[in-house]
Amino acid sequence: MGIISPFLSPEALVQLTKGLDPSECWLLSRAEELAPMPPDVLARFGQVMVLDDLAETEDGEEASAALGLHAKVFVTERYPRSESTTDLTVGSGNATAAPPAERQQC
């Protein structure tokens, strides 16, 4: 499970990673969202990444206060099938509320 979200809540992250091996989970968010996150929640992810402010500017440009992480992406890889699949959920939902019990596939 991969999560890219500018806003986070511990409850949502726990629900999204429930029953998953931490080595198969990664998280990308803003430093100000990751800093207050409880260590046991972050331990549910094998890799936790912070968006570098410089990643959003052209070479030599100043970072603008209006810029920031806006993408919301959930990446789910499913292996217990005859063929493995990867599902991408892209939209406006942040990882801040408990996700729906069942996810729709596109």
XYZ file of N, CA and C in Angstrom:
318
model
N 0.858 -1.165 0.000
C 0.000 0.000 0.000
C 0.901 1.224 0.000
N 0.699 2.091 -0.933
C 1.393 3.366 -0.975
C 0.391 4.487 -0.801
N 0.742 5.476 -0.006
C -0.157 6.601 0.255
C 0.591 7.903 0.008
N -0.003 8.770 -0.828
C 0.478 10.132 -1.027
C -0.665 11.037 -0.615
N -0.466 11.815 0.440
C -1.542 12.672 0.934
C -0.962 13.861 1.688
N -1.497 15.073 1.426
C -0.997 16.242 2.148
C -1.514 16.340 3.575
N -2.616 15.671 3.875
C -3.194 15.701 5.219
C -3.387 14.276 5.702
N -3.109 14.039 6.996
C -3.140 12.689 7.554
C -3.860 12.676 8.893
N -4.405 11.511 9.231
C -4.861 11.282 10.602
C -4.404 9.883 10.995
N -4.035 9.698 12.261
C -3.591 8.379 12.704
C -4.643 7.302 12.453
N -5.902 7.633 12.691
C -6.977 6.642 12.537
C -7.068 6.139 11.099
N -6.977 7.048 10.146
C -7.057 6.651 8.739
C -5.861 5.800 8.341
N -4.667 6.174 8.786
C -3.476 5.407 8.425
C -3.516 4.004 9.014
N -4.000 3.879 10.232
C -4.134 2.554 10.850
C -5.133 1.713 10.061
N -6.257 2.296 9.706
C -7.283 1.564 8.961
C -6.772 1.143 7.581
N -6.073 2.041 6.896
C -5.581 1.748 5.552
C -4.519 0.658 5.539
N -3.745 0.530 6.614
C -2.653 -0.444 6.651
C -2.982 -1.681 7.485
N -4.203 -1.781 7.938
C -4.615 -2.903 8.792
C -4.338 -4.239 8.104
N -3.602 -5.106 8.798
C -3.305 -6.437 8.294
C -2.208 -6.495 7.243
N -1.562 -5.377 6.952
C -0.514 -5.351 5.932
C 0.865 -5.396 6.569
N 1.802 -5.984 5.864
C 3.190 -6.034 6.291
C 3.795 -4.640 6.096
N 4.399 -4.053 7.132
C 4.984 -2.715 6.988
C 5.986 -2.611 5.837
N 6.688 -3.693 5.521
C 7.665 -3.631 4.431
C 6.997 -3.418 3.080
N 5.690 -3.620 3.011
C 4.951 -3.426 1.764
C 4.192 -2.101 1.749
N 4.421 -1.245 2.747
C 3.691 0.022 2.851
C 4.657 1.197 2.818
N 4.259 2.254 2.126
C 5.034 3.488 2.124
C 4.099 4.686 2.190
N 4.652 5.803 2.682
C 3.868 7.012 2.914
C 4.672 8.228 2.482
N 4.031 9.137 1.734
C 4.633 10.409 1.345
C 3.682 11.519 1.754
N 4.182 12.461 2.566
C 3.346 13.572 3.011
C 4.224 14.777 3.321
N 3.615 15.780 3.904
C 4.299 17.016 4.275
C 4.909 16.871 5.665
N 6.025 17.545 5.883
C 6.732 17.463 7.169
C 5.830 17.839 8.330
N 5.003 18.872 8.152
C 4.147 19.327 9.247
C 3.032 18.337 9.578
N 2.724 17.421 8.685
C 1.742 16.370 8.972
C 2.403 15.154 9.607
N 3.630 14.857 9.188
C 4.333 13.683 9.706
C 4.890 13.915 11.111
N 5.309 15.135 11.405
C 5.958 15.431 12.694
C 5.118 15.033 13.907
N 3.820 15.338 13.958
C 3.044 14.979 15.149
C 2.479 13.551 15.133
N 2.772 12.801 14.082
C 2.202 11.458 13.963
C 2.831 10.521 15.003
N 2.024 9.745 15.721
C 2.567 8.826 16.727
C 3.545 7.820 16.099
N 4.640 7.523 16.786
C 5.633 6.590 16.257
C 5.058 5.221 15.892
N 4.082 4.723 16.666
C 3.524 3.409 16.354
C 2.739 3.432 15.044
N 2.197 4.583 14.673
C 1.496 4.699 13.389
C 2.515 4.725 12.254
N 3.571 5.509 12.399
C 4.604 5.566 11.365
C 5.315 4.228 11.204
N 5.377 3.435 12.276
C 6.014 2.115 12.211
C 5.235 1.150 11.320
N 4.016 1.494 10.947
C 3.211 0.663 10.056
C 3.686 0.774 8.611
N 4.658 1.671 8.361
C 5.185 1.910 7.022
C 6.665 1.568 6.979
N 7.057 0.781 5.993
C 8.462 0.452 5.818
C 9.272 1.645 5.345
N 8.594 2.572 4.670
C 9.260 3.772 4.183
C 8.329 4.966 4.370
N 8.834 6.001 5.032
C 8.096 7.252 5.228
C 8.929 8.354 4.581
N 8.314 9.067 3.641
C 9.025 10.096 2.885
C 8.378 11.457 3.097
N 9.229 12.485 3.138
C 8.780 13.866 3.295
C 9.005 14.576 1.971
N 7.967 15.273 1.492
C 8.115 16.037 0.262
C 9.089 17.179 0.495
N 10.110 17.253 -0.325
C 11.097 18.329 -0.252
C 10.511 19.557 -0.946
N 10.491 20.686 -0.255
C 9.949 21.918 -0.840
C 10.622 22.267 -2.163
N 11.899 21.937 -2.310
C 12.618 22.256 -3.542
C 12.152 21.403 -4.718
N 11.465 20.306 -4.445
C 10.962 19.453 -5.524
C 9.860 20.142 -6.306
N 9.294 21.195 -5.765
C 8.169 21.876 -6.401
C 8.562 23.137 -7.145
N 9.843 23.461 -7.208
C 10.263 24.682 -7.881
C 11.156 24.350 -9.063
N 11.197 25.262 -10.009
C 12.146 25.154 -11.112
C 13.512 25.537 -10.560
N 14.567 25.125 -11.224
C 15.914 25.477 -10.768
C 16.043 26.980 -10.579
N 16.480 27.395 -9.411
C 16.726 28.793 -9.129
C 15.525 29.580 -8.656
N 14.336 28.997 -8.658
C 13.141 29.711 -8.204
C 12.996 29.620 -6.697
N 12.364 30.615 -6.117
C 12.019 30.594 -4.699
C 10.766 29.746 -4.510
N 10.680 29.055 -3.396
C 9.471 28.289 -3.086
C 8.368 29.261 -2.685
N 7.201 29.100 -3.257
C 6.060 29.961 -2.954
C 5.241 29.352 -1.828
N 4.667 30.199 -0.990
C 3.829 29.714 0.108
C 2.581 29.019 -0.411
N 2.153 29.341 -1.641
C 0.943 28.742 -2.208
C 1.187 27.322 -2.698
N 2.448 26.963 -2.891
C 2.759 25.620 -3.368
C 2.734 24.640 -2.208
N 2.538 23.403 -2.533
C 2.548 22.365 -1.514
C 2.030 21.082 -2.115
N 2.076 20.036 -1.358
C 1.585 18.752 -1.832
C 0.065 18.803 -1.925
N -0.459 18.541 -3.105
C -1.908 18.527 -3.304
C -2.398 17.177 -3.805
N -1.489 16.335 -4.259
C -1.874 15.034 -4.811
C -2.413 14.126 -3.720
N -3.391 13.333 -4.080
C -3.920 12.305 -3.188
C -3.959 11.016 -3.993
N -3.089 10.082 -3.650
C -2.975 8.831 -4.394
C -2.861 7.686 -3.405
N -3.604 6.629 -3.670
C -3.496 5.396 -2.904
C -3.124 4.298 -3.891
N -2.025 3.595 -3.635
C -1.543 2.529 -4.506
C -1.716 1.218 -3.759
N -2.461 0.293 -4.354
C -2.703 -1.001 -3.718
C -2.268 -2.105 -4.665
N -1.349 -2.948 -4.211
C -0.920 -4.105 -4.996
C -1.579 -5.337 -4.403
N -2.142 -6.153 -5.276
C -2.859 -7.348 -4.826
C -2.181 -8.582 -5.423
N -1.710 -9.458 -4.552
C -0.991 -10.637 -5.009
C -1.741 -11.953 -4.874
N -2.704 -12.105 -3.971
C -3.297 -13.436 -3.794
C -4.271 -13.815 -4.913
N -3.928 -13.486 -6.126
C -4.725 -13.856 -7.292
C -3.821 -14.603 -8.252
N -4.412 -15.173 -9.294
C -3.584 -15.865 -10.278
C -2.653 -14.874 -10.974
N -3.094 -13.626 -11.112
C -2.249 -12.574 -11.666
C -2.251 -11.404 -10.686
N -1.076 -10.866 -10.395
C -1.032 -9.728 -9.477
C -1.562 -8.485 -10.186
N -2.135 -7.580 -9.419
C -2.661 -6.334 -9.973
C -2.216 -5.164 -9.106
N -2.202 -4.005 -9.698
C -1.931 -2.775 -8.968
C -3.080 -1.822 -9.234
N -3.712 -1.341 -8.175
C -4.814 -0.392 -8.291
C -4.335 0.979 -7.843
N -4.649 2.005 -8.626
C -4.377 3.389 -8.254
C -5.701 4.075 -7.988
N -5.817 4.708 -6.842
C -6.985 5.522 -6.535
C -6.488 6.955 -6.442
N -6.923 7.788 -7.372
C -6.480 9.173 -7.448
C -7.710 10.055 -7.314
N -7.634 11.053 -6.450
C -8.794 11.921 -6.282
C -8.541 12.999 -5.267
N -9.604 13.486 -4.675
C -9.487 14.604 -3.745
C -9.506 14.175 -2.283
N -9.621 12.889 -2.002
C -9.685 12.417 -0.622
C -8.329 12.360 0.042
N -8.219 12.946 1.212
C -6.999 12.874 2.009
C -7.058 11.644 2.907
N -5.925 11.293 3.491
C -5.864 10.164 4.420
C -6.179 10.667 5.823
N -7.384 11.241 5.988
C -7.746 11.844 7.265
C -8.976 11.239 7.911
N -9.724 10.448 7.204
C -10.924 9.833 7.774
C -10.885 8.353 7.456
N -11.597 7.576 8.232
C -11.630 6.140 7.970
C -12.119 5.905 6.550
N -11.404 5.079 5.776
C -11.817 4.815 4.400
C -13.071 3.958 4.364
N -13.756 3.934 3.225
C -14.942 3.086 3.112
C -14.585 1.626 3.356
N -15.522 0.858 3.869
C -15.276 -0.556 4.161
C -14.916 -1.320 2.895
N -15.550 -0.986 1.790
C -15.243 -1.636 0.523
C -14.867 -0.570 -0.483
N -13.789 -0.820 -1.208
C -13.339 0.126 -2.217
C -13.831 -0.325 -3.584
N -14.210 0.612 -4.413
C -14.608 0.292 -5.770
C -13.367 0.237 -6.629
N -13.348 -0.677 -7.585
C -12.243 -0.768 -8.522
C -12.661 -0.145 -9.836
N -11.715 0.508 -10.480
C -11.985 1.116 -11.786
C -11.725 0.110 -12.884
